[in-house]
Amino acid sequence: MFSFKNRKKAMKKATILAVDDDAIILEMYRAILEDAYDVHLTSSGEEALNFLAAHPRVDLILLDIMMPNIDGYETCRRIRQNALFTDAKVIFVSAKMLVEDRLQGYEIGADDYLTKPFEASELLAKIKVFMRLKKAEEINKIKTNFVNLLYHETRTPLTSILGYATLLRQSP
């Protein structure tokens, strides 16, 4: 018998990549998110990009800005330049609180911005909103692809020829 509990276990958890050079923040992410999401932790922009190259099906990225070598802005820029990651949502989580910092993040391609220290409830609420948005976008993409396929199939010259041939066979 397939119960609701079994169905819930069978459903794939959304994948979240958390990127921060602070081990305490990474452990906070793990504690807050691991029950509901498939959480992966990296401590640098380079590690994040390498992880994404090997696992392109990440749903959401929590990204710190101030990190050594490749900062969060550059990491986000590289993520947005790669067509494999266009569907991934990016939320900057940073101690930078100035409006200019937020605007720079949005210009680069971040979907949202959360300041440190953050409340676990606010982080979870933002993630839920972006997961719903991502699902709606995926459904719309499937619908659009289906409609385009139907349109293409009905516009093919062979389709109209076959339609006329069927009419000719049916009436003398």
mmCIF file with all atom_site columns, C-alpha atoms in Angstrom, residues 19-142:
data_model
loop_
_atom_site.group_PDB
_atom_site.id
_atom_site.type_symbol
_atom_site.label_atom_id
_atom_site.label_alt_id
_atom_site.label_comp_id
_atom_site.label_asym_id
_atom_site.label_entity_id
_atom_site.label_seq_id
_atom_site.pdbx_PDB_ins_code
_atom_site.Cartn_x
_atom_site.Cartn_y
_atom_site.Cartn_z
_atom_site.occupancy
_atom_site.B_iso_or_equiv
_atom_site.pdbx_formal_charge
_atom_site.auth_seq_id
_atom_site.auth_comp_id
_atom_site.auth_asym_id
_atom_site.auth_atom_id
_atom_site.pdbx_PDB_model_num
ATOM 1   C CA . VAL A 1 19  ? 28.472 29.109 0.189   1.00 0.00 ? 19  VAL A CA 1
ATOM 2   C CA . ASP A 1 20  ? 30.221 30.898 3.057   1.00 0.00 ? 20  ASP A CA 1
ATOM 3   C CA . ASP A 1 21  ? 33.797 31.077 4.331   1.00 0.00 ? 21  ASP A CA 1
ATOM 4   C CA . ASP A 1 22  ? 32.551 31.037 7.950   1.00 0.00 ? 22  ASP A CA 1
ATOM 5   C CA . ALA A 1 23  ? 32.233 27.462 9.253   1.00 0.00 ? 23  ALA A CA 1
ATOM 6   C CA . ILE A 1 24  ? 29.747 28.570 11.940  1.00 0.00 ? 24  ILE A CA 1
ATOM 7   C CA . ILE A 1 25  ? 27.379 30.009 9.315   1.00 0.00 ? 25  ILE A CA 1
ATOM 8   C CA . LEU A 1 26  ? 27.665 26.812 7.260   1.00 0.00 ? 26  LEU A CA 1
ATOM 9   C CA . GLU A 1 27  ? 26.731 24.725 10.312  1.00 0.00 ? 27  GLU A CA 1
ATOM 10  C CA . MET A 1 28  ? 23.781 27.048 10.948  1.00 0.00 ? 28  MET A CA 1
ATOM 11  C CA . TYR A 1 29  ? 22.599 26.416 7.391   1.00 0.00 ? 29  TYR A CA 1
ATOM 12  C CA . ARG A 1 30  ? 22.926 22.678 7.926   1.00 0.00 ? 30  ARG A CA 1
ATOM 13  C CA . ALA A 1 31  ? 20.973 22.769 11.188  1.00 0.00 ? 31  ALA A CA 1
ATOM 14  C CA . ILE A 1 32  ? 18.204 24.954 9.744   1.00 0.00 ? 32  ILE A CA 1
ATOM 15  C CA . LEU A 1 33  ? 17.823 23.295 6.332   1.00 0.00 ? 33  LEU A CA 1
ATOM 16  C CA . GLU A 1 34  ? 18.892 19.650 6.402   1.00 0.00 ? 34  GLU A CA 1
ATOM 17  C CA . ASP A 1 35  ? 15.505 18.225 7.452   1.00 0.00 ? 35  ASP A CA 1
ATOM 18  C CA . ALA A 1 36  ? 13.596 19.785 4.569   1.00 0.00 ? 36  ALA A CA 1
ATOM 19  C CA . TYR A 1 37  ? 16.238 20.143 1.848   1.00 0.00 ? 37  TYR A CA 1
ATOM 20  C CA . ASP A 1 38  ? 19.204 18.379 0.292   1.00 0.00 ? 38  ASP A CA 1
ATOM 21  C CA . VAL A 1 39  ? 21.914 20.760 1.573   1.00 0.00 ? 39  VAL A CA 1
ATOM 22  C CA . HIS A 1 40  ? 25.475 21.028 0.253   1.00 0.00 ? 40  HIS A CA 1
ATOM 23  C CA . LEU A 1 41  ? 28.040 23.294 1.901   1.00 0.00 ? 41  LEU A CA 1
ATOM 24  C CA . THR A 1 42  ? 31.090 24.939 0.334   1.00 0.00 ? 42  THR A CA 1
ATOM 25  C CA . SER A 1 43  ? 33.471 27.454 1.861   1.00 0.00 ? 43  SER A CA 1
ATOM 26  C CA . SER A 1 44  ? 34.556 29.431 -1.221  1.00 0.00 ? 44  SER A CA 1
ATOM 27  C CA . GLY A 1 45  ? 33.424 30.674 -4.590  1.00 0.00 ? 45  GLY A CA 1
ATOM 28  C CA . GLU A 1 46  ? 35.817 28.269 -6.312  1.00 0.00 ? 46  GLU A CA 1
ATOM 29  C CA . GLU A 1 47  ? 34.394 25.285 -4.430  1.00 0.00 ? 47  GLU A CA 1
ATOM 30  C CA . ALA A 1 48  ? 30.868 26.414 -5.277  1.00 0.00 ? 48  ALA A CA 1
ATOM 31  C CA . LEU A 1 49  ? 31.635 26.692 -8.988  1.00 0.00 ? 49  LEU A CA 1
ATOM 32  C CA . ASN A 1 50  ? 33.306 23.266 -8.962  1.00 0.00 ? 50  ASN A CA 1
ATOM 33  C CA . PHE A 1 51  ? 30.331 21.761 -7.150  1.00 0.00 ? 51  PHE A CA 1
ATOM 34  C CA . LEU A 1 52  ? 27.917 23.319 -9.660  1.00 0.00 ? 52  LEU A CA 1
ATOM 35  C CA . ALA A 1 53  ? 29.952 21.982 -12.576 1.00 0.00 ? 53  ALA A CA 1
ATOM 36  C CA . ALA A 1 54  ? 29.527 18.473 -11.168 1.00 0.00 ? 54  ALA A CA 1
ATOM 37  C CA . HIS A 1 55  ? 25.913 18.952 -9.940  1.00 0.00 ? 55  HIS A CA 1
ATOM 38  C CA . PRO A 1 56  ? 24.101 21.407 -12.267 1.00 0.00 ? 56  PRO A CA 1
ATOM 39  C CA . ARG A 1 57  ? 20.629 20.607 -10.841 1.00 0.00 ? 57  ARG A CA 1
ATOM 40  C CA . VAL A 1 58  ? 20.888 22.921 -7.815  1.00 0.00 ? 58  VAL A CA 1
ATOM 41  C CA . ASP A 1 59  ? 17.600 24.673 -7.066  1.00 0.00 ? 59  ASP A CA 1
ATOM 42  C CA . LEU A 1 60  ? 18.814 27.506 -4.832  1.00 0.00 ? 60  LEU A CA 1
ATOM 43  C CA . ILE A 1 61  ? 22.162 29.011 -3.839  1.00 0.00 ? 61  ILE A CA 1
ATOM 44  C CA . LEU A 1 62  ? 22.776 30.880 -0.578  1.00 0.00 ? 62  LEU A CA 1
ATOM 45  C CA . LEU A 1 63  ? 25.832 32.981 -1.326  1.00 0.00 ? 63  LEU A CA 1
ATOM 46  C CA . ASP A 1 64  ? 28.039 35.091 0.940   1.00 0.00 ? 64  ASP A CA 1
ATOM 47  C CA . ILE A 1 65  ? 29.646 38.159 -0.632  1.00 0.00 ? 65  ILE A CA 1
ATOM 48  C CA . MET A 1 66  ? 32.820 38.696 1.383   1.00 0.00 ? 66  MET A CA 1
ATOM 49  C CA . MET A 1 67  ? 35.004 35.664 0.692   1.00 0.00 ? 67  MET A CA 1
ATOM 50  C CA . PRO A 1 68  ? 38.701 35.337 -0.178  1.00 0.00 ? 68  PRO A CA 1
ATOM 51  C CA . ASN A 1 69  ? 39.822 34.976 -3.818  1.00 0.00 ? 69  ASN A CA 1
ATOM 52  C CA . ILE A 1 70  ? 36.526 34.923 -5.733  1.00 0.00 ? 70  ILE A CA 1
ATOM 53  C CA . ASP A 1 71  ? 33.978 37.009 -3.847  1.00 0.00 ? 71  ASP A CA 1
ATOM 54  C CA . GLY A 1 72  ? 30.234 36.393 -3.961  1.00 0.00 ? 72  GLY A CA 1
ATOM 55  C CA . TYR A 1 73  ? 29.622 38.999 -6.658  1.00 0.00 ? 73  TYR A CA 1
ATOM 56  C CA . GLU A 1 74  ? 32.061 37.321 -9.049  1.00 0.00 ? 74  GLU A CA 1
ATOM 57  C CA . THR A 1 75  ? 30.747 33.871 -8.157  1.00 0.00 ? 75  THR A CA 1
ATOM 58  C CA . CYS A 1 76  ? 27.202 35.012 -8.935  1.00 0.00 ? 76  CYS A CA 1
ATOM 59  C CA . ARG A 1 77  ? 28.347 36.616 -12.191 1.00 0.00 ? 77  ARG A CA 1
ATOM 60  C CA . ARG A 1 78  ? 29.934 33.326 -13.302 1.00 0.00 ? 78  ARG A CA 1
ATOM 61  C CA . ILE A 1 79  ? 26.853 31.360 -12.279 1.00 0.00 ? 79  ILE A CA 1
ATOM 62  C CA . ARG A 1 80  ? 24.618 33.639 -14.323 1.00 0.00 ? 80  ARG A CA 1
ATOM 63  C CA . GLN A 1 81  ? 26.911 33.382 -17.368 1.00 0.00 ? 81  GLN A CA 1
ATOM 64  C CA . ASN A 1 82  ? 26.510 29.604 -17.477 1.00 0.00 ? 82  ASN A CA 1
ATOM 65  C CA . ALA A 1 83  ? 23.344 28.458 -19.269 1.00 0.00 ? 83  ALA A CA 1
ATOM 66  C CA . LEU A 1 84  ? 23.186 25.296 -17.123 1.00 0.00 ? 84  LEU A CA 1
ATOM 67  C CA . PHE A 1 85  ? 22.435 27.374 -14.032 1.00 0.00 ? 85  PHE A CA 1
ATOM 68  C CA . THR A 1 86  ? 19.848 29.824 -15.370 1.00 0.00 ? 86  THR A CA 1
ATOM 69  C CA . ASP A 1 87  ? 17.076 28.172 -13.368 1.00 0.00 ? 87  ASP A CA 1
ATOM 70  C CA . ALA A 1 88  ? 18.950 28.274 -10.053 1.00 0.00 ? 88  ALA A CA 1
ATOM 71  C CA . LYS A 1 89  ? 17.785 30.951 -7.639  1.00 0.00 ? 89  LYS A CA 1
ATOM 72  C CA . VAL A 1 90  ? 20.518 32.968 -5.895  1.00 0.00 ? 90  VAL A CA 1
ATOM 73  C CA . ILE A 1 91  ? 20.065 34.645 -2.518  1.00 0.00 ? 91  ILE A CA 1
ATOM 74  C CA . PHE A 1 92  ? 22.949 36.742 -1.233  1.00 0.00 ? 92  PHE A CA 1
ATOM 75  C CA . VAL A 1 93  ? 23.381 36.370 2.529   1.00 0.00 ? 93  VAL A CA 1
ATOM 76  C CA . SER A 1 94  ? 25.841 39.003 3.683   1.00 0.00 ? 94  SER A CA 1
ATOM 77  C CA . ALA A 1 95  ? 26.815 41.344 6.492   1.00 0.00 ? 95  ALA A CA 1
ATOM 78  C CA . LYS A 1 96  ? 26.944 44.143 3.897   1.00 0.00 ? 96  LYS A CA 1
ATOM 79  C CA . MET A 1 97  ? 23.900 46.260 4.636   1.00 0.00 ? 97  MET A CA 1
ATOM 80  C CA . LEU A 1 98  ? 24.208 49.257 2.313   1.00 0.00 ? 98  LEU A CA 1
ATOM 81  C CA . VAL A 1 99  ? 21.621 49.755 -0.410  1.00 0.00 ? 99  VAL A CA 1
ATOM 82  C CA . GLU A 1 100 ? 24.472 50.016 -2.957  1.00 0.00 ? 100 GLU A CA 1
ATOM 83  C CA . ASP A 1 101 ? 25.615 46.502 -2.007  1.00 0.00 ? 101 ASP A CA 1
ATOM 84  C CA . ARG A 1 102 ? 22.109 45.118 -2.480  1.00 0.00 ? 102 ARG A CA 1
ATOM 85  C CA . LEU A 1 103 ? 21.664 46.895 -5.799  1.00 0.00 ? 103 LEU A CA 1
ATOM 86  C CA . GLN A 1 104 ? 24.997 45.570 -7.048  1.00 0.00 ? 104 GLN A CA 1
ATOM 87  C CA . GLY A 1 105 ? 23.853 42.064 -6.130  1.00 0.00 ? 105 GLY A CA 1
ATOM 88  C CA . TYR A 1 106 ? 20.576 42.479 -8.008  1.00 0.00 ? 106 TYR A CA 1
ATOM 89  C CA . GLU A 1 107 ? 22.383 43.912 -11.055 1.00 0.00 ? 107 GLU A CA 1
ATOM 90  C CA . ILE A 1 108 ? 24.686 40.888 -11.182 1.00 0.00 ? 108 ILE A CA 1
ATOM 91  C CA . GLY A 1 109 ? 21.728 38.518 -11.082 1.00 0.00 ? 109 GLY A CA 1
ATOM 92  C CA . ALA A 1 110 ? 20.825 37.734 -7.479  1.00 0.00 ? 110 ALA A CA 1
ATOM 93  C CA . ASP A 1 111 ? 17.166 36.994 -6.879  1.00 0.00 ? 111 ASP A CA 1
ATOM 94  C CA . ASP A 1 112 ? 17.147 38.251 -3.294  1.00 0.00 ? 112 ASP A CA 1
ATOM 95  C CA . TYR A 1 113 ? 19.331 39.576 -0.492  1.00 0.00 ? 113 TYR A CA 1
ATOM 96  C CA . LEU A 1 114 ? 19.336 38.737 3.205   1.00 0.00 ? 114 LEU A CA 1
ATOM 97  C CA . THR A 1 115 ? 21.531 40.471 5.781   1.00 0.00 ? 115 THR A CA 1
ATOM 98  C CA . LYS A 1 116 ? 23.502 38.775 8.550   1.00 0.00 ? 116 LYS A CA 1
ATOM 99  C CA . PRO A 1 117 ? 22.708 38.059 11.255  1.00 0.00 ? 117 PRO A CA 1
ATOM 100 C CA . PHE A 1 118 ? 19.519 36.504 9.860   1.00 0.00 ? 118 PHE A CA 1
ATOM 101 C CA . GLU A 1 119 ? 16.534 34.876 11.475  1.00 0.00 ? 119 GLU A CA 1
ATOM 102 C CA . ALA A 1 120 ? 16.065 31.211 10.634  1.00 0.00 ? 120 ALA A CA 1
ATOM 103 C CA . SER A 1 121 ? 12.333 31.784 10.109  1.00 0.00 ? 121 SER A CA 1
ATOM 104 C CA . GLU A 1 122 ? 12.975 34.539 7.548   1.00 0.00 ? 122 GLU A CA 1
ATOM 105 C CA . LEU A 1 123 ? 15.509 32.398 5.691   1.00 0.00 ? 123 LEU A CA 1
ATOM 106 C CA . LEU A 1 124 ? 13.068 29.475 5.562   1.00 0.00 ? 124 LEU A CA 1
ATOM 107 C CA . ALA A 1 125 ? 10.237 31.755 4.407   1.00 0.00 ? 125 ALA A CA 1
ATOM 108 C CA . LYS A 1 126 ? 12.341 33.185 1.567   1.00 0.00 ? 126 LYS A CA 1
ATOM 109 C CA . ILE A 1 127 ? 13.433 29.715 0.486   1.00 0.00 ? 127 ILE A CA 1
ATOM 110 C CA . LYS A 1 128 ? 9.808  28.497 0.425   1.00 0.00 ? 128 LYS A CA 1
ATOM 111 C CA . VAL A 1 129 ? 8.788  31.476 -1.709  1.00 0.00 ? 129 VAL A CA 1
ATOM 112 C CA . PHE A 1 130 ? 11.586 30.830 -4.200  1.00 0.00 ? 130 PHE A CA 1
ATOM 113 C CA . MET A 1 131 ? 10.819 27.106 -4.362  1.00 0.00 ? 131 MET A CA 1
ATOM 114 C CA . ARG A 1 132 ? 7.167  27.911 -5.208  1.00 0.00 ? 132 ARG A CA 1
ATOM 115 C CA . LEU A 1 133 ? 8.310  30.448 -7.793  1.00 0.00 ? 133 LEU A CA 1
ATOM 116 C CA . LYS A 1 134 ? 10.738 27.950 -9.322  1.00 0.00 ? 134 LYS A CA 1
ATOM 117 C CA . LYS A 1 135 ? 7.997  25.303 -9.587  1.00 0.00 ? 135 LYS A CA 1
ATOM 118 C CA . ALA A 1 136 ? 5.649  27.779 -11.267 1.00 0.00 ? 136 ALA A CA 1
ATOM 119 C CA . GLU A 1 137 ? 8.379  28.786 -13.719 1.00 0.00 ? 137 GLU A CA 1
ATOM 120 C CA . GLU A 1 138 ? 9.076  25.139 -14.552 1.00 0.00 ? 138 GLU A CA 1
ATOM 121 C CA . ILE A 1 139 ? 5.372  24.474 -15.160 1.00 0.00 ? 139 ILE A CA 1
ATOM 122 C CA . ASN A 1 140 ? 5.129  27.519 -17.421 1.00 0.00 ? 140 ASN A CA 1
ATOM 123 C CA . LYS A 1 141 ? 8.219  26.401 -19.351 1.00 0.00 ? 141 LYS A CA 1
ATOM 124 C CA . ILE A 1 142 ? 6.692  22.940 -19.905 1.00 0.00 ? 142 ILE A CA 1
#
